[in-house]
Tab-separated table of C-alpha atoms in Angstrom:
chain	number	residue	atom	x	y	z
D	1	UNK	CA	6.298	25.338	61.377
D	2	UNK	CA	7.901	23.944	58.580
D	3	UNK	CA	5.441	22.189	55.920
D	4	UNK	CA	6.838	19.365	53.812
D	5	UNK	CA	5.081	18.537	50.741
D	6	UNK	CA	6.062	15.127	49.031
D	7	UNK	CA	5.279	15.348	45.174
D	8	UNK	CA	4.586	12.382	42.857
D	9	UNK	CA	6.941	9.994	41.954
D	10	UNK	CA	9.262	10.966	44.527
D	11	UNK	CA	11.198	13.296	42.544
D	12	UNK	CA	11.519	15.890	45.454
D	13	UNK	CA	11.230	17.024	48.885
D	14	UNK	CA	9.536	20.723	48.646
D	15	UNK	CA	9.378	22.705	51.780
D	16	UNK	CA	6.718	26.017	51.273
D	17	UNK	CA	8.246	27.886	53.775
D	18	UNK	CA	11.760	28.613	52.574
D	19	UNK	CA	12.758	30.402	48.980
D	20	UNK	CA	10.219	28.382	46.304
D	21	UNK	CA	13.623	27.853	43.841
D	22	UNK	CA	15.212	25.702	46.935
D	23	UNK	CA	14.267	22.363	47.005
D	24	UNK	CA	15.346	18.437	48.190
D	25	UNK	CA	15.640	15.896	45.111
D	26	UNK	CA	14.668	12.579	45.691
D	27	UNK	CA	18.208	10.339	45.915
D	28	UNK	CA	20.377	9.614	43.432
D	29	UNK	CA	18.809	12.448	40.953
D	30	UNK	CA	20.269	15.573	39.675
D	31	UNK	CA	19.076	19.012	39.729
D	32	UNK	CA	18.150	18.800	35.845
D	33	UNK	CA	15.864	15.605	36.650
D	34	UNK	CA	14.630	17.756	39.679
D	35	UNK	CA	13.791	20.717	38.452
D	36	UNK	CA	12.698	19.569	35.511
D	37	UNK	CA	9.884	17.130	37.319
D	38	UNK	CA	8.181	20.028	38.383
D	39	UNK	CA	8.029	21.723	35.265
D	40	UNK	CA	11.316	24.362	36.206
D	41	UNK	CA	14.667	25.202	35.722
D	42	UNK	CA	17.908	24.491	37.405
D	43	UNK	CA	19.924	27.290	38.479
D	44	UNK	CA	23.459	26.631	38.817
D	45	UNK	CA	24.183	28.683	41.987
D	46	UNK	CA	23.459	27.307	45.676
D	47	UNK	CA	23.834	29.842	48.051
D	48	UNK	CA	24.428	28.844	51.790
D	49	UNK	CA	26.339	31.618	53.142
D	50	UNK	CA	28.408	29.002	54.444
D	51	UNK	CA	25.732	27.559	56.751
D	52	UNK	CA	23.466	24.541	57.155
D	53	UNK	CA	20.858	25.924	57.848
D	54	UNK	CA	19.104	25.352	54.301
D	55	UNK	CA	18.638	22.113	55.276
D	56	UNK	CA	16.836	22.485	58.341
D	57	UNK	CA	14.348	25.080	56.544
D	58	UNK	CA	13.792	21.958	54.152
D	59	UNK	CA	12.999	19.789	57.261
D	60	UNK	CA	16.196	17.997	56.777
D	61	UNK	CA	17.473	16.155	60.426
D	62	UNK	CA	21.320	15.419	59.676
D	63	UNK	CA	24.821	15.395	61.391
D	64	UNK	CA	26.705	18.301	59.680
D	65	UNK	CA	29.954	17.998	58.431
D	66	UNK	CA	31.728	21.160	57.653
D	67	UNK	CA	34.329	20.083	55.418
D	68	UNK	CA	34.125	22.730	52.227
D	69	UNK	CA	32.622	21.284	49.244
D	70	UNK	CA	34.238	19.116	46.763
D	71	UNK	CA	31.358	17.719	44.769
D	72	UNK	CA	29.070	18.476	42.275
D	73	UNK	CA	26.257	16.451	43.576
D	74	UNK	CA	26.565	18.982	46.875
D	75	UNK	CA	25.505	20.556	48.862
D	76	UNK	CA	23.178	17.511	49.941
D	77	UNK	CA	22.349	15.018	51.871
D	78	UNK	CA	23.478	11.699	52.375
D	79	UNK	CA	19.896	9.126	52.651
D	80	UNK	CA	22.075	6.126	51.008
D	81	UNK	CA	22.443	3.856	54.457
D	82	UNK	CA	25.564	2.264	52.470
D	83	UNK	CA	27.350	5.509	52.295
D	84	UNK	CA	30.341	6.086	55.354
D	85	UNK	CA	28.841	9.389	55.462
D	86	UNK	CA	25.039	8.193	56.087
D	87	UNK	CA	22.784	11.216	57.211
D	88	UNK	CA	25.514	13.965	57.033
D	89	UNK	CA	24.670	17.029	55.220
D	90	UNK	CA	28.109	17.927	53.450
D	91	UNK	CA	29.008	20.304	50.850
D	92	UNK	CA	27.658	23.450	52.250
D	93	UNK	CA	30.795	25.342	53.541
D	94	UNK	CA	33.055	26.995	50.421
D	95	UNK	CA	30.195	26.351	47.916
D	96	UNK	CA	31.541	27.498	44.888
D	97	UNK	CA	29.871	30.469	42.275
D	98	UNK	CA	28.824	27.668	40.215
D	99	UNK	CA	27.573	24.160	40.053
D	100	UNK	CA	26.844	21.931	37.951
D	101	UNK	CA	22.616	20.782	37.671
D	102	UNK	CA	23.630	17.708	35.984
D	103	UNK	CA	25.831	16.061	38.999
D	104	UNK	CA	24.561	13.156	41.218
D	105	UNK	CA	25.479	10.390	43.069
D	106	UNK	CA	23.519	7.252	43.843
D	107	UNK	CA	23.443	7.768	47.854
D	108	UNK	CA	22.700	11.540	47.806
D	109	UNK	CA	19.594	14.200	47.825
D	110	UNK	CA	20.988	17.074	46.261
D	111	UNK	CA	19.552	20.665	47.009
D	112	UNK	CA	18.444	22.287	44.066
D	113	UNK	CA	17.739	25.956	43.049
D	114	UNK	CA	15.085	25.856	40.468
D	115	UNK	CA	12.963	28.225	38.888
D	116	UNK	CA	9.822	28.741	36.583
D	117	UNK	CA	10.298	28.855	32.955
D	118	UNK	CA	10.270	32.639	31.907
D	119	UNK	CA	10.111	34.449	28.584
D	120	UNK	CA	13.209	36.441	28.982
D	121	UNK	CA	15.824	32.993	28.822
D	122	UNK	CA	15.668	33.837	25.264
D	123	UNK	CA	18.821	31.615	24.871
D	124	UNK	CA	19.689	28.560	26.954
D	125	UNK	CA	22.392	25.709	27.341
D	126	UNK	CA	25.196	24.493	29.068
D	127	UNK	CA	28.517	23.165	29.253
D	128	UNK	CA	30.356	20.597	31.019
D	129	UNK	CA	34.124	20.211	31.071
D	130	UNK	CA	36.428	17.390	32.070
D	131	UNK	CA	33.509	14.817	33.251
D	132	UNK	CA	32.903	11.365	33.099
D	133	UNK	CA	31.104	9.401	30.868
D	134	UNK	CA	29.636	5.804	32.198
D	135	UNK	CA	27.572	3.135	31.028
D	136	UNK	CA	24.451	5.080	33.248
D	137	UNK	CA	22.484	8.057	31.777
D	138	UNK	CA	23.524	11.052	32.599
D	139	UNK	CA	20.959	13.938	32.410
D	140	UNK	CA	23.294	16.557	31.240
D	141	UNK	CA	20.943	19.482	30.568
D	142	UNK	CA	17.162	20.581	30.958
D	143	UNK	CA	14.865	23.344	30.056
D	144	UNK	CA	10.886	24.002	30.127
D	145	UNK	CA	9.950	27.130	28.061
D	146	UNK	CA	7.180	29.236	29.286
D	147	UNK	CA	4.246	29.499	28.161
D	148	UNK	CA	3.775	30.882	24.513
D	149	UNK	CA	6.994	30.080	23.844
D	150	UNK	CA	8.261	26.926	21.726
D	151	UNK	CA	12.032	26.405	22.233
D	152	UNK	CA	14.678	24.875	19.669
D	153	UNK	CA	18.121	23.177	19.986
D	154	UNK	CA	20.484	24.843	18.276
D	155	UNK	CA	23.545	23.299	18.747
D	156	UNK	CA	25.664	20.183	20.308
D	157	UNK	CA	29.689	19.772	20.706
D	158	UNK	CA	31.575	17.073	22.199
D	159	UNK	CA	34.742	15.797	22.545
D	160	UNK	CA	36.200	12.769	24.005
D	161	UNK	CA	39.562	10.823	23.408
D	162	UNK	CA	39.746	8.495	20.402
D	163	UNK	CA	38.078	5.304	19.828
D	164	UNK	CA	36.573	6.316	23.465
D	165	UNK	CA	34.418	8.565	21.934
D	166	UNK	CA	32.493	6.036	19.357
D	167	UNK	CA	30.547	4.503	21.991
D	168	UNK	CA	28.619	7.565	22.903
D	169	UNK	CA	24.960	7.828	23.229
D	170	UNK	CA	23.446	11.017	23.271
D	171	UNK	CA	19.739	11.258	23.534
D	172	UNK	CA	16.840	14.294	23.309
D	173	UNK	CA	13.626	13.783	25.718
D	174	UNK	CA	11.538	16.368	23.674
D	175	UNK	CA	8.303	16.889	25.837
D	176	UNK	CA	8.369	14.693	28.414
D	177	UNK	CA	8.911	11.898	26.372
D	178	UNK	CA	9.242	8.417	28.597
D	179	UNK	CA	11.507	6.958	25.580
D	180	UNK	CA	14.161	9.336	23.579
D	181	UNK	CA	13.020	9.859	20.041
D	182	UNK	CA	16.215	11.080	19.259
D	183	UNK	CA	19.062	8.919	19.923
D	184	UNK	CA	22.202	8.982	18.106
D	185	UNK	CA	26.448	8.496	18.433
D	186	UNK	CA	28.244	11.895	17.374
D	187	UNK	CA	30.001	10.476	14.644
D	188	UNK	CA	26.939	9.004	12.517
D	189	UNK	CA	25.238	11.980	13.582
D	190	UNK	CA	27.387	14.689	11.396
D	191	UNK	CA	28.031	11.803	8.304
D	192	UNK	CA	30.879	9.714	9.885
D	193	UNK	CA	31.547	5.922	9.701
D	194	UNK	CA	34.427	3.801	10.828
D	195	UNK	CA	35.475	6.486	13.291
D	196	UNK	CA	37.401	7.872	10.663
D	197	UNK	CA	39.310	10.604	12.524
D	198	UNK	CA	39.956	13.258	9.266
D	199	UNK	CA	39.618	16.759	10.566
D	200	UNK	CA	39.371	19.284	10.158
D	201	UNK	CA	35.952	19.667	7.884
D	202	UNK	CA	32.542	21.444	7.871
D	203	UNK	CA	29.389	22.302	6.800
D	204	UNK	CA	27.319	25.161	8.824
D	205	UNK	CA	24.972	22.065	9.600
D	206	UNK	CA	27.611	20.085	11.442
D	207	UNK	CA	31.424	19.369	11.435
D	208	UNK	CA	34.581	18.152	13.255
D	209	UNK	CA	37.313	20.149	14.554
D	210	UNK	CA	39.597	18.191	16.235
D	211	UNK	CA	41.566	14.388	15.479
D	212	UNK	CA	40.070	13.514	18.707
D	213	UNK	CA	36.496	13.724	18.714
D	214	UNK	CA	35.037	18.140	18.337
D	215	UNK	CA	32.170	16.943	17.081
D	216	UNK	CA	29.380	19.628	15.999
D	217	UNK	CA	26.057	18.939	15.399
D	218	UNK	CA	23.701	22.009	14.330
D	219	UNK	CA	20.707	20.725	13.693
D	220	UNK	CA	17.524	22.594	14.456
D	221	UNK	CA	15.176	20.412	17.336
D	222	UNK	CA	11.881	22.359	18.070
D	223	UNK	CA	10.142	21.626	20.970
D	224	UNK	CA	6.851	22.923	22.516
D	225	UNK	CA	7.233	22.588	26.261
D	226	UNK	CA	10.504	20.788	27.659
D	227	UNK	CA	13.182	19.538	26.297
D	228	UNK	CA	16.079	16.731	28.081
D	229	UNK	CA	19.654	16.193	26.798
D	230	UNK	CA	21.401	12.964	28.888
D	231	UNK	CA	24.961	11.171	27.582
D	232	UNK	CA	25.556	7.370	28.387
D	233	UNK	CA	28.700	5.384	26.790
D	234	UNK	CA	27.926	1.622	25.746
D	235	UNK	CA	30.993	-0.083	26.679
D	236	UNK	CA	32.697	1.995	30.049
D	237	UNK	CA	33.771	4.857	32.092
D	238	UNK	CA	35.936	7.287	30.181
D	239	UNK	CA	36.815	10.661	31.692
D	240	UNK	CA	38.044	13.674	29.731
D	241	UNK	CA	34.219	14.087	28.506
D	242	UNK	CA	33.771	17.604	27.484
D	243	UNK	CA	30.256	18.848	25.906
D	244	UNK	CA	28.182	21.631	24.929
D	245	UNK	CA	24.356	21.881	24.144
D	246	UNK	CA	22.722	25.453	23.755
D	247	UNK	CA	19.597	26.281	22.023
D	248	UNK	CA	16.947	29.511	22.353
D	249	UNK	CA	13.143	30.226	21.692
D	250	UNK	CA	11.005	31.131	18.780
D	251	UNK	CA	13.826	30.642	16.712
D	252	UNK	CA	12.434	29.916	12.691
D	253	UNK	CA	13.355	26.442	11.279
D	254	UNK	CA	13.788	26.963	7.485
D	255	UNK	CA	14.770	24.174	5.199
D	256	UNK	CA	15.809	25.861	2.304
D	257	UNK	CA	12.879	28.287	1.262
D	258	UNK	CA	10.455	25.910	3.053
D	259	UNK	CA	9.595	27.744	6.462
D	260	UNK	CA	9.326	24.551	8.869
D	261	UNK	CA	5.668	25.560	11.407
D	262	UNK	CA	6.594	26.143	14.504
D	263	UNK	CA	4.506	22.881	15.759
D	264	UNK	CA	6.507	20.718	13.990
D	265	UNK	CA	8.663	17.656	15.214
D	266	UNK	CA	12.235	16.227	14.130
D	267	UNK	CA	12.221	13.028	13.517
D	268	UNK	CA	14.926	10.593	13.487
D	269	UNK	CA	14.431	7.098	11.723
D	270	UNK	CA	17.965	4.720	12.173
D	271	UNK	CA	19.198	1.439	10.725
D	272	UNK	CA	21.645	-0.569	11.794
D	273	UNK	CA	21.007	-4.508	10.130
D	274	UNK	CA	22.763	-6.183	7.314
D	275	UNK	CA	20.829	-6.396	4.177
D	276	UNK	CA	20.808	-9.050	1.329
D	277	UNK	CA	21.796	-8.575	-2.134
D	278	UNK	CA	19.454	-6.329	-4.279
D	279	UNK	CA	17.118	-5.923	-1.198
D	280	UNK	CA	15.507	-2.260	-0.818
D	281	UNK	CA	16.059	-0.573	2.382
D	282	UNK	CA	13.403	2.133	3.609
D	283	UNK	CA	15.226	4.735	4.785
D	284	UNK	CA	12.124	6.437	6.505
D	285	UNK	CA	8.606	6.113	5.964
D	286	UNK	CA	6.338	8.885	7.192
D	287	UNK	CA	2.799	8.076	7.360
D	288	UNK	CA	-0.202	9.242	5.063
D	289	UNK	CA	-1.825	12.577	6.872
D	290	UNK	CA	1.415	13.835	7.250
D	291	UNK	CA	3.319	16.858	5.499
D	292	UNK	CA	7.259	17.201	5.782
D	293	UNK	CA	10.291	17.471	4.703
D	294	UNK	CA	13.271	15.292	4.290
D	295	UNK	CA	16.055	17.461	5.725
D	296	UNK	CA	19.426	14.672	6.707
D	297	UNK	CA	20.589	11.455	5.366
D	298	UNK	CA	23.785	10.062	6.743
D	299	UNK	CA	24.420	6.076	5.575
D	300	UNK	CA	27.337	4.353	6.466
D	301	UNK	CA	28.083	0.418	4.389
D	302	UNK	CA	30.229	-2.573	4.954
D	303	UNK	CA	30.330	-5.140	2.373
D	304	UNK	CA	32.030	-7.620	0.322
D	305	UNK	CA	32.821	-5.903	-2.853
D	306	UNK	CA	31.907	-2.364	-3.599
D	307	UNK	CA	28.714	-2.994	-6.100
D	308	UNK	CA	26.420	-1.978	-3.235
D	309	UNK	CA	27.013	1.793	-4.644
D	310	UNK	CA	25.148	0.386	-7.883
D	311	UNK	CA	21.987	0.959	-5.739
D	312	UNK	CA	19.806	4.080	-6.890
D	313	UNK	CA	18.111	5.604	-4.142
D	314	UNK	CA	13.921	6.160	-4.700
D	315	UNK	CA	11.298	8.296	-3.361
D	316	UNK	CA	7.223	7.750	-3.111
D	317	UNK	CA	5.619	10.408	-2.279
D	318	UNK	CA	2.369	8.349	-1.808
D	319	UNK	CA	1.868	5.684	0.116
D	320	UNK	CA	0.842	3.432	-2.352
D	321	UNK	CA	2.714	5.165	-5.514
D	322	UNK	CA	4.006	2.399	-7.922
D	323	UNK	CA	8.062	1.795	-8.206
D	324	UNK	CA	10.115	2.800	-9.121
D	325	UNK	CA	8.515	6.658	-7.813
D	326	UNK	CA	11.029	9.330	-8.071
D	327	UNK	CA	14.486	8.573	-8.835
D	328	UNK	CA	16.751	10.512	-6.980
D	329	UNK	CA	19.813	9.128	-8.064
D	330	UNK	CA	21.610	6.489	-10.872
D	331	UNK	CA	23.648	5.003	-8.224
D	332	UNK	CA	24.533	5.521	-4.513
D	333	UNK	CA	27.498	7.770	-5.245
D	334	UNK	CA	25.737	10.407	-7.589
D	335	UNK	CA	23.108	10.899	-4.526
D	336	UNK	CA	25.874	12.166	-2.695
D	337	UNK	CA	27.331	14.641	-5.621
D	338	UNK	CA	30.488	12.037	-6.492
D	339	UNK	CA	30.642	9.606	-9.330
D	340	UNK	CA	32.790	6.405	-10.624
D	341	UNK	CA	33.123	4.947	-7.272
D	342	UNK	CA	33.938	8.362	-5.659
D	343	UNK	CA	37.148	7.751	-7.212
D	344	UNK	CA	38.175	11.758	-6.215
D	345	UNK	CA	38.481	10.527	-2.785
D	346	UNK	CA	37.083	12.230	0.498
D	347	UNK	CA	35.118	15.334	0.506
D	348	UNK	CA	33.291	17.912	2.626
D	349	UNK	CA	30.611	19.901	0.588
D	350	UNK	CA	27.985	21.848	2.210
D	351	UNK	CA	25.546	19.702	0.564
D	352	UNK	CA	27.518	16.811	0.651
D	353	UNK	CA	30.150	14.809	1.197
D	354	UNK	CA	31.569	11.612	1.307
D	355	UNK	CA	33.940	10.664	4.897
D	356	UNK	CA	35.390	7.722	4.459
D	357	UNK	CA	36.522	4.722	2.274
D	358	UNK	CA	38.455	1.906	2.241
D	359	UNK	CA	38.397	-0.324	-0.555
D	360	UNK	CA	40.583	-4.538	-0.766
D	361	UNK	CA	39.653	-7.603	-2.344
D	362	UNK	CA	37.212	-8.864	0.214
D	363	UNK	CA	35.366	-5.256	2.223
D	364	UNK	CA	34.392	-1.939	1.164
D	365	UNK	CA	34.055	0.042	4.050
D	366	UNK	CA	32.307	3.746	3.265
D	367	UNK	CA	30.260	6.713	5.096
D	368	UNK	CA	28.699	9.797	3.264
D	369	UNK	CA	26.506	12.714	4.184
D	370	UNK	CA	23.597	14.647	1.614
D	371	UNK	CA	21.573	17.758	2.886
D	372	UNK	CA	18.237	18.684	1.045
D	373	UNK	CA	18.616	21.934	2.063
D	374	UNK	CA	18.937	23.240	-1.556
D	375	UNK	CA	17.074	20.955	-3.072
D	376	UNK	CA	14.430	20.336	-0.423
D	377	UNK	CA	11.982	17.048	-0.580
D	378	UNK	CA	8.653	18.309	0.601
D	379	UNK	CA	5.853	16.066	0.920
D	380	UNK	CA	2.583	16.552	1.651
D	381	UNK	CA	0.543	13.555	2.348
D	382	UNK	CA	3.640	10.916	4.207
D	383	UNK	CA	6.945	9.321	2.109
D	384	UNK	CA	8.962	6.816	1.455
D	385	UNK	CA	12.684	7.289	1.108
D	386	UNK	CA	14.049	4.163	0.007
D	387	UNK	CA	17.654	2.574	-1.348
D	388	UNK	CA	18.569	-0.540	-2.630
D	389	UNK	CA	21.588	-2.912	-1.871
D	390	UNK	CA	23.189	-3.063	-5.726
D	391	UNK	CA	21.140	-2.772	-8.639
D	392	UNK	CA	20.063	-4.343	-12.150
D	393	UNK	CA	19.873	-3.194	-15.600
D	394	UNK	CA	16.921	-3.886	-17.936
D	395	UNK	CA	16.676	-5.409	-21.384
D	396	UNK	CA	17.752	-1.850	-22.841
D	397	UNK	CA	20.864	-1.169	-20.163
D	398	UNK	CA	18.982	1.042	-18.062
D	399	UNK	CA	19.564	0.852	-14.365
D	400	UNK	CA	16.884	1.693	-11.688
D	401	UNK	CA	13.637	1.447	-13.347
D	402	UNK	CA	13.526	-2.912	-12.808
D	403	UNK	CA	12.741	-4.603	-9.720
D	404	UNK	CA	13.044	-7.894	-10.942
D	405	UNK	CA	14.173	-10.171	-13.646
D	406	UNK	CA	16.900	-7.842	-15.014
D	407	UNK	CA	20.749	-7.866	-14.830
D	408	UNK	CA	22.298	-7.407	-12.075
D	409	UNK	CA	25.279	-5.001	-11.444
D	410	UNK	CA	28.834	-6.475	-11.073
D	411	UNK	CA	28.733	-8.663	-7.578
D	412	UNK	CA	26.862	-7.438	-4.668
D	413	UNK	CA	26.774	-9.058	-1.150
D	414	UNK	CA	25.447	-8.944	1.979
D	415	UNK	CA	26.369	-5.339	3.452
D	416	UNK	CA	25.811	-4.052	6.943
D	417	UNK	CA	24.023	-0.951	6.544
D	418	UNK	CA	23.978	2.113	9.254
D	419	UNK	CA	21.689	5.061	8.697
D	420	UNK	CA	20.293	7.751	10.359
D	421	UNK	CA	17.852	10.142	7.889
D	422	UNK	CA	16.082	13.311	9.884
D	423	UNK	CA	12.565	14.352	8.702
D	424	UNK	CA	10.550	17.202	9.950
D	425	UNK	CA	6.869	16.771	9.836
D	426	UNK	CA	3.970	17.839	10.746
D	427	UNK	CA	-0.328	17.769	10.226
C-alpha cells in the first residue's frame, strides 16, 4: 500500500515506498525548487524504462499518453485543469540521458530525482543551452552542501543576443534566503555601462568574450548550507539564452594576502538614483561590529558635463571618523589607475579599468571597474566607502579635504549614478 506524504508548503508529493530520490513537485515548480525544498539535490536523469509505472508508485491516477518526450518539464503530470492535456501523464516514453532540473511549466507536476547533499560533489554546476529567458524567475540551478561542508560559487557565464541581453536579472538565494541578496545585470556586474559591446577583454576576476553578450563573472560567493541561482529578463521573452554557473566546496576565499573565514558572507550594496551637484554618495556602509573587506567597485555615470570625475572617492573606517577619513583618490579617474579625464581611452587592467566613454557638449556617459585585490581595504570594526558628485578646492588649491565653502571644480550637474561595490564581511 502506497503511503503519500504531503510536505509543507506544498512543494512535493513524496511517496515512501518507491526509490527516496523519486518524487512529485507541487505544479508549476521545477526540480531545482523541488529538490531543493527538502534540503536535496536534483539529478538530471529520470529513468522510466519507458513505462508509467513511476507514477502509479507515486500514487499518481492519470490517462497515459505515450507519445515520447519532448519537454523538459517531463516526465510529469498534467494537474493544470486549463491544460488540453488535463490529467495525462506524458513524457515518459524516449526519456532522454539527460534533463534539465530547471524546466517547468505552469500546468505541470514534474517528477524529480533528488538526492541528499554528499561530501564527495566536491564540484557542482550546470549549464543550460539555447533557453528562454521571460519576465518570470527562472530557478536555473540549486545545491545544498552536506554537512561540514561550506560551498562557494565559483563562476557565472552568459550569453544572450545584443541589447537583449541588458535586461537580465540574475539573482543568488544564499541559504534559504526569502529575498536575493545578490542581484545584479551581467554587464554592471564585470564593470560595464551603456552596454558597450567592446570585446574581447579580461581580468581573471571577470571578462567578456564575445560582441554579443560572453559575459564572465568569477567572483567567489561562500555559502554555508544552500545556495539558488534563478534568471528573469525585465522587459520580455528572448530565446537564444545560454548560461553557465559552477562552483565547489571548501574552496579558500583570499583577497589578496587577506584569507577571507570560511563563515563569511558577500555582500552586494547597489545604486541606481541621480545625485545633485557636490552631493556624497555612500557607496557601502558596513555596520560597527563588523570586520571585512572591500573586494569590487563597479560605477557607471551619466551627466551633463564631465566635472563629476572631479569627485575624490573617501573611506571611514569608523563609524563616526571625521571627513574627510582616508583619501583614496584626487579625483574619480586616478581611483581607477587613469588620469586627465582618462584621456588614453578604454582599458582592461587586472586591477582596473575603465569600459566606456562618450564625451559632447551636453552628456558624459562613462563605466569603470577597480579591484582591491592588491591593495586590499580591510576593516575591522564596519566602513564607509563614499564618493562625491564633483569636487571643490580650498583657499590653498587643494581638492578633497573641504566639504563646504570652497571652490568648486569646473561645472558639475546632476548625474545618474549606477553602482554595484562587493564587500565580504564577517563578526
Amino acid at each position: 500500500m502506497n503511503l503519500i506524504i504531503s510536505l509543507s508548503l506544498c512543494f512535493l508529493v513524496w511517496c515512501s515506498c518507491v526509490k527516496a530520490e523519486y518524487v512529485l513537485g507541487a505544479q508549476g515548480l521545477s526540480c531545482t525548487q523541488v529538490c531543493l525544498s527538502m534540503s536535496m539535490n536534483c539529478i538530471p536523469r529520470i529513468i522510466t524504462n519507458n513505462s508509467a509505472d513511476i507514477f502509479t508508485e507515486l500514487g499518481v491516477k492519470c490517462t497515459d499518453d505515450p507519445a515520447p518526450w519532448w519537454a523538459h518539464n517531463q516526465p510529469g503530470y498534467v494537474s493544470g485543469a486549463g491544460d488540453p492535456n488535463y490529467q495525462k501523464c506524458l513524457g515518459y516514453e524516449a526519456v532522454p540521458d539527460g534533463v534539465l532540473c530547471s524546466g517547468s511549466y505552469p500546468t505541470v507536476q514534474r517528477i524529480c530525482n533528488c538526492e541528499p547533499p554528499t561530501d564527495m560533489k566536491t564540484t557542482f554546476g550546470t549549464g543550460l543551452s539555447a533557453g528562454e529567458v521571460t519576465t518570470d524567475e527562472q530557478w536555473i540551478f540549486g545545491h545544498v552542501v552536506a554537512d561540514g561542508d561550506v560551498g562557494v560559487m565559483t563562476h557565472f557565464w552568459v550569453t544572450l543576443q545584443n541589447p537583449d541581453l541588458d535586461g537580465l536579472i540574475v539573482r543568488y538565494y544564499v541559504d534559504g534566503e526569502t529575498n536575493a541578496s545578490i542581484v545584479f545585470q551581467p554587464s554592471l556586474a564585470v564593470g560595464v555601462g551603456f552596454a558597450d559591446i567592446t570585446a574581447p577583454w579580461g581580468t581573471k576576476w571577470f571578462g567578456k568574450g564575445a560582441n554579443d553578450g560572453a559575459f564572465n563573472w568569477n567572483f567567489r560567493v561562500p555559502f554555508q548550507k544552500s545556495i539558488a541561482v534563478t534568471v528573469a529578463h525585465c522587459c520580455g521573452s528572448y530565446g537564444g539564452f545560454y548560461t553557465i554557473v559552477r562552483g565547489g566546496t571548501n574552496i579558500p576565499i583570499n583577497i589578496g594576502n587577506i584569507q577571507v573565514p570560511a563563515t563569511a558572507k558577500l555582500n552586494q550594496f547597489v545604486i541606481n538614483q541621480q545625485y545633485q551637484p557636490l552631493e556624497f554618495i555612500s557607496f557601502a556602509e558596513v555596520p560597527a561590529g563588523n570586520q571585512g573587506v572591500v573586494f569590487h567597485h563597479t560605477l557607471a555615470v551619466s551627466s551633463g558635463t564631465p566635472n563629476f570625475m572631479e569627485g575624490c572617492y573617501h573611506l571611514y573606517l569608523e563609524p563616526n571618523e571625521a571627513f574627510p577619513g582616508t583619501l583614496l583618490s584626487t579625483g574619480m579617474e586616478d581611483y581607477y589607475d587613469s588620469a586627465w579625464y582618462f584621456n588614453a581611452g578604454e582599458f582592461h587592467f587586472e586591477n582596473a579599468g575603465m569600459t566606456h566613454f562618450v564625451s559632447t557638449n551636453t552628456n558624459t556617459q562613462m563605466s569603470a571597474y577597480r579591484f582591491h585585490e592588491m591593495d586590499p581595504i580591510y576593516f575591522k570594526n564596519g566602513v564607509i566607502f563614499q564618493w562625491r558628485n564633483g569636487d571643490m578646492v580650498d583657499a590653498a588649491g587643494i581638492k578633497c579635504m573641504i566639504q563646504t565653502g570652497g571652490t568648486t571644480v569646473g561645472n558639475p550637474t546632476v548625474s545618474q549614478v549606477w553602482a554595484y561595490t562587493w564587500v565580504y564581511t564577517w563578526n
